[in-house]
Coordinates of C-alpha atoms in Angstrom, one line a residue:
M1 CA 0.0 0.0 0.0
N2 CA 1.5 3.3 -1.1
Q3 CA 1.4 6.5 0.9
L4 CA -1.6 7.9 -1.0
E5 CA -3.7 4.8 -0.2
V6 CA -2.7 5.0 3.5
L7 CA -3.8 8.6 3.6
R8 CA -7.1 7.8 1.9
E9 CA -7.7 5.0 4.3
S10 CA -7.1 7.4 7.2
L11 CA -9.5 9.8 5.7
G12 CA -12.1 7.1 5.3
Q13 CA -11.7 6.3 9.0
C14 CA -12.3 9.9 9.9
D15 CA -15.5 9.9 7.8
E16 CA -16.7 6.8 9.7
I17 CA -16.1 8.6 13.0
I18 CA -17.8 11.8 11.8
L19 CA -20.8 9.8 10.4
D20 CA -21.3 7.8 13.7
A21 CA -20.9 11.1 15.7
L22 CA -23.6 12.8 13.5
L23 CA -26.0 10.0 13.9
M24 CA -25.5 9.9 17.6
R25 CA -25.9 13.7 17.8
N26 CA -29.2 13.6 15.9
R27 CA -30.5 10.9 18.2
I28 CA -29.6 13.1 21.2
V29 CA -31.4 16.1 19.6
E30 CA -34.5 13.9 19.4
D31 CA -34.1 12.8 23.0
I32 CA -33.8 16.4 24.1
M33 CA -37.1 17.2 22.3
V34 CA -38.8 14.3 24.1
Y35 CA -37.3 15.5 27.5
K36 CA -38.5 19.1 26.9
E37 CA -42.0 17.9 26.1
A38 CA -42.2 15.5 29.0
N39 CA -41.0 18.2 31.5
D40 CA -43.0 21.1 29.9
L41 CA -39.8 23.0 29.1
P42 CA -39.4 25.8 26.5
V43 CA -38.7 24.4 23.0
L44 CA -36.8 27.4 21.8
Q45 CA -33.6 28.1 23.6
P46 CA -31.5 30.5 21.5
E47 CA -29.1 31.0 24.4
Q48 CA -28.0 27.4 23.9
E49 CA -27.1 28.2 20.3
A50 CA -25.1 31.3 21.4
K51 CA -23.3 29.1 24.0
Q52 CA -22.3 26.6 21.3
K53 CA -21.0 29.4 19.0
G54 CA -18.9 30.8 21.9
W55 CA -17.5 27.3 22.5
L56 CA -16.6 26.9 18.9
E57 CA -15.0 30.3 18.6
A58 CA -12.8 29.6 21.6
R59 CA -11.8 26.1 20.3
M60 CA -10.9 27.4 16.8
E61 CA -9.0 30.5 17.9
G62 CA -5.8 30.6 15.9
R63 CA -6.4 27.3 14.2
R64 CA -6.2 26.5 10.5
H65 CA -9.4 25.9 8.5
K66 CA -11.4 28.0 10.9
K67 CA -13.9 29.2 8.2
E68 CA -14.4 25.6 6.9
V69 CA -15.0 24.2 10.4
N70 CA -17.5 27.1 11.2
D71 CA -19.3 26.3 7.9
V72 CA -19.7 22.6 8.9
F73 CA -20.9 23.5 12.4
A74 CA -23.4 26.0 11.0
S75 CA -24.8 23.3 8.7
I76 CA -25.0 20.8 11.7
T77 CA -26.9 23.4 13.7
Q78 CA -29.3 24.1 10.9
N79 CA -30.0 20.5 10.4
S80 CA -30.6 20.0 14.1
K81 CA -33.2 22.8 13.9
R82 CA -34.9 21.0 11.0
I83 CA -35.1 17.8 13.0
Q84 CA -36.8 19.7 15.8
S85 CA -39.2 21.5 13.5
R86 CA -40.2 18.2 11.7
N87 CA -40.8 16.6 15.1
L88 CA -43.0 19.5 16.1
F89 CA -44.9 20.1 12.9
N90 CA -45.6 17.6 10.2
Y91 CA -48.0 20.1 8.7
N92 CA -47.9 23.7 7.5
I93 CA -48.5 26.7 9.6
F94 CA -50.6 29.5 8.2
L95 CA -50.3 32.8 10.0
I96 CA -53.3 35.0 9.6
G97 CA -54.3 38.4 11.0
F98 CA -54.6 42.0 10.2
M99 CA -51.6 43.8 8.6
G100 CA -49.1 44.7 11.3
A101 CA -50.2 41.9 13.6
G102 CA -46.7 40.4 13.3
K103 CA -47.1 37.7 10.7
S104 CA -43.9 38.5 8.7
T105 CA -41.9 39.0 11.9
I106 CA -42.9 35.7 13.4
S107 CA -42.5 33.7 10.1
D108 CA -38.9 35.1 9.9
Y109 CA -38.3 34.2 13.5
L110 CA -39.5 30.6 13.0
K111 CA -37.2 30.4 10.0
N112 CA -34.3 31.4 12.1
V113 CA -34.9 29.3 15.3
L114 CA -36.4 26.2 13.7
A115 CA -35.1 26.3 10.1
M116 CA -38.6 26.1 8.9
C117 CA -39.2 27.1 5.2
I118 CA -41.1 30.2 4.7
V119 CA -43.0 31.1 1.5
E120 CA -41.7 34.1 -0.4
R121 CA -42.7 35.4 -3.7
Q122 CA -40.4 37.6 -5.7
G123 CA -41.5 40.3 -8.2
M124 CA -44.0 43.1 -7.9
S125 CA -45.0 44.6 -4.6
I126 CA -48.6 44.2 -3.4
S127 CA -49.4 47.8 -4.2
D128 CA -48.1 47.4 -7.7
I129 CA -50.2 44.3 -8.3
F130 CA -53.3 46.1 -7.0
E131 CA -52.6 49.1 -9.3
T132 CA -51.8 47.0 -12.4
Y133 CA -54.1 44.0 -12.1
G134 CA -56.6 44.9 -9.4
E135 CA -57.5 43.3 -6.0
E136 CA -59.3 40.3 -7.5
Y137 CA -56.2 39.2 -9.4
F138 CA -54.2 39.5 -6.2
R139 CA -56.7 37.4 -4.2
E140 CA -56.6 34.7 -6.9
L141 CA -52.8 34.6 -6.5
E142 CA -53.3 34.0 -2.8
T143 CA -55.7 31.2 -3.3
N144 CA -53.4 29.5 -5.9
L145 CA -50.5 29.7 -3.4
L146 CA -52.6 27.9 -0.7
I147 CA -53.4 25.1 -3.1
E148 CA -49.7 24.8 -4.0
M149 CA -48.8 24.4 -0.3
Q150 CA -50.9 21.2 0.0
S151 CA -48.1 19.2 -1.6
R152 CA -45.6 20.5 1.0
S153 CA -45.2 20.3 4.8
N154 CA -43.3 22.0 7.6
V155 CA -43.7 25.4 5.8
V156 CA -44.7 28.7 7.4
V157 CA -47.0 30.8 5.2
S158 CA -47.5 34.5 6.2
C159 CA -50.9 35.2 4.7
G160 CA -52.2 38.6 3.6
G161 CA -54.8 40.2 5.8
G162 CA -57.6 39.4 3.4
V163 CA -56.9 35.7 2.9
P164 CA -59.3 34.4 5.6
M165 CA -62.2 36.5 4.2
R166 CA -62.6 33.9 1.4
E167 CA -64.1 30.7 2.7
R168 CA -62.4 28.7 0.0
N169 CA -59.0 29.9 1.3
V170 CA -59.8 28.6 4.8
T171 CA -60.8 25.3 3.3
E172 CA -57.5 25.0 1.4
M173 CA -55.4 26.0 4.5
K174 CA -57.1 23.4 6.6
K175 CA -56.3 20.6 4.2
N176 CA -52.6 20.4 5.2
G177 CA -52.1 23.0 7.9
R178 CA -53.0 24.7 11.1
V179 CA -54.2 28.3 11.1
V180 CA -52.7 30.6 13.7
L181 CA -54.4 34.0 14.2
L182 CA -52.0 36.7 15.4
T183 CA -53.8 39.7 17.0
A184 CA -52.8 43.2 18.1
K185 CA -54.5 46.3 19.3
P186 CA -55.3 49.0 16.7
E187 CA -52.8 51.3 18.4
T188 CA -50.1 48.7 18.1
I189 CA -50.9 48.0 14.5
L190 CA -50.7 51.7 13.6
E191 CA -47.3 52.0 15.3
R192 CA -46.0 49.1 13.3
V193 CA -47.3 50.1 9.9
K194 CA -47.2 53.9 10.0
D195 CA -44.0 54.1 7.9
N196 CA -44.9 51.3 5.5
H197 CA -46.2 52.3 2.1
D198 CA -47.0 48.8 0.7
R199 CA -50.4 48.5 2.4
P200 CA -52.9 49.7 -0.2
L201 CA -55.9 49.5 2.1
L202 CA -54.2 51.7 4.7
E203 CA -52.2 54.1 2.7
N204 CA -54.5 57.0 3.1
N205 CA -56.2 55.8 6.3
K206 CA -53.5 55.5 8.8
N207 CA -55.4 56.2 12.0
V208 CA -56.6 54.1 15.0
S209 CA -60.3 54.6 14.2
F210 CA -60.1 53.2 10.6
I211 CA -57.9 50.3 11.7
A212 CA -60.3 49.5 14.6
D213 CA -63.3 49.6 12.3
L214 CA -61.7 47.3 9.7
L215 CA -60.5 44.9 12.4
E216 CA -64.0 44.6 13.7
K217 CA -65.4 43.9 10.3
R218 CA -62.9 41.1 9.8
R219 CA -62.9 39.7 13.4
A220 CA -65.6 37.0 12.9
K221 CA -64.0 35.6 9.8
Y222 CA -60.6 35.6 11.4
E223 CA -61.7 33.9 14.6
A224 CA -63.8 31.3 12.6
A225 CA -60.7 30.4 10.5
A226 CA -58.3 30.1 13.4
D227 CA -57.2 26.9 15.1
I228 CA -55.5 29.0 17.8
V229 CA -55.2 32.7 18.6
V230 CA -52.0 34.4 19.9
E231 CA -51.9 38.0 21.1
T232 CA -48.7 39.8 20.1
D233 CA -49.0 43.1 22.0
G234 CA -46.0 43.7 24.4
K235 CA -44.4 40.3 23.7
S236 CA -41.0 39.4 22.2
E237 CA -40.7 37.2 19.1
L238 CA -39.4 34.4 21.4
E239 CA -42.4 34.7 23.7
I240 CA -44.9 34.7 20.8
C241 CA -43.3 31.7 19.1
E242 CA -43.1 29.7 22.4
E243 CA -46.8 30.4 23.0
L244 CA -47.6 29.4 19.4
I245 CA -45.7 26.1 19.7
H246 CA -47.2 25.3 23.1
R247 CA -50.8 26.1 21.9
L248 CA -50.4 24.1 18.7
R249 CA -49.0 21.0 20.5
E250 CA -51.8 21.3 23.1
A251 CA -54.4 21.5 20.3
E252 CA -52.9 18.4 18.6
A253 CA -52.9 16.5 21.9
N254 CA -56.6 17.3 22.5
K255 CA -57.7 16.1 19.1

């Protein structure tokens, strides 16, 4: 056996060690999920990820291949999050609620802490679609997207404020998902959207009275569509997501 073959054999042995370690690590991730659920502990613990990053930074200080090792560990962490999210949700999550209730913020947070896929559409802004093609065209796009999501799972969909107003949309969402209604007070909504100009229905009506009136008109449809309701006023993204996860798991357990 020449030196190259010896080196390749050593490399193969390293791969075997890495593979066994990864399989063991993934099993431990699942065991941690079971322990958290059994002991009613928070699922999301971003401080643990920060602790791991600090440990890795210290271990790799002054070492060769620091970037490459960091990339590998980033991928390991991301895949651990995916294992957690698949264990939590074998269905899609549809976030509904009035504009400014926190749907985009919470979908982004779930993408970060649980590596869940979120639905994004590139191209024209909502206001441009409204102006060019009209509201009905936009509503059809929304419905078609909900139908498309039925072939997928473990996806977070941040729905437009008008989505639950169509009964067909609610039917499509329920086929492969759970509907989470995020709520906020009119004052909170105004504060969140006051500097946003991609909200056609609010562009010339940014005041508490108009928002409160429109909220009341939609309330019954929103609540009828929702599997759970989560208030977002005065809560952090972490608090909202923990409540969302807890309430969804509770709802599934009571089915």
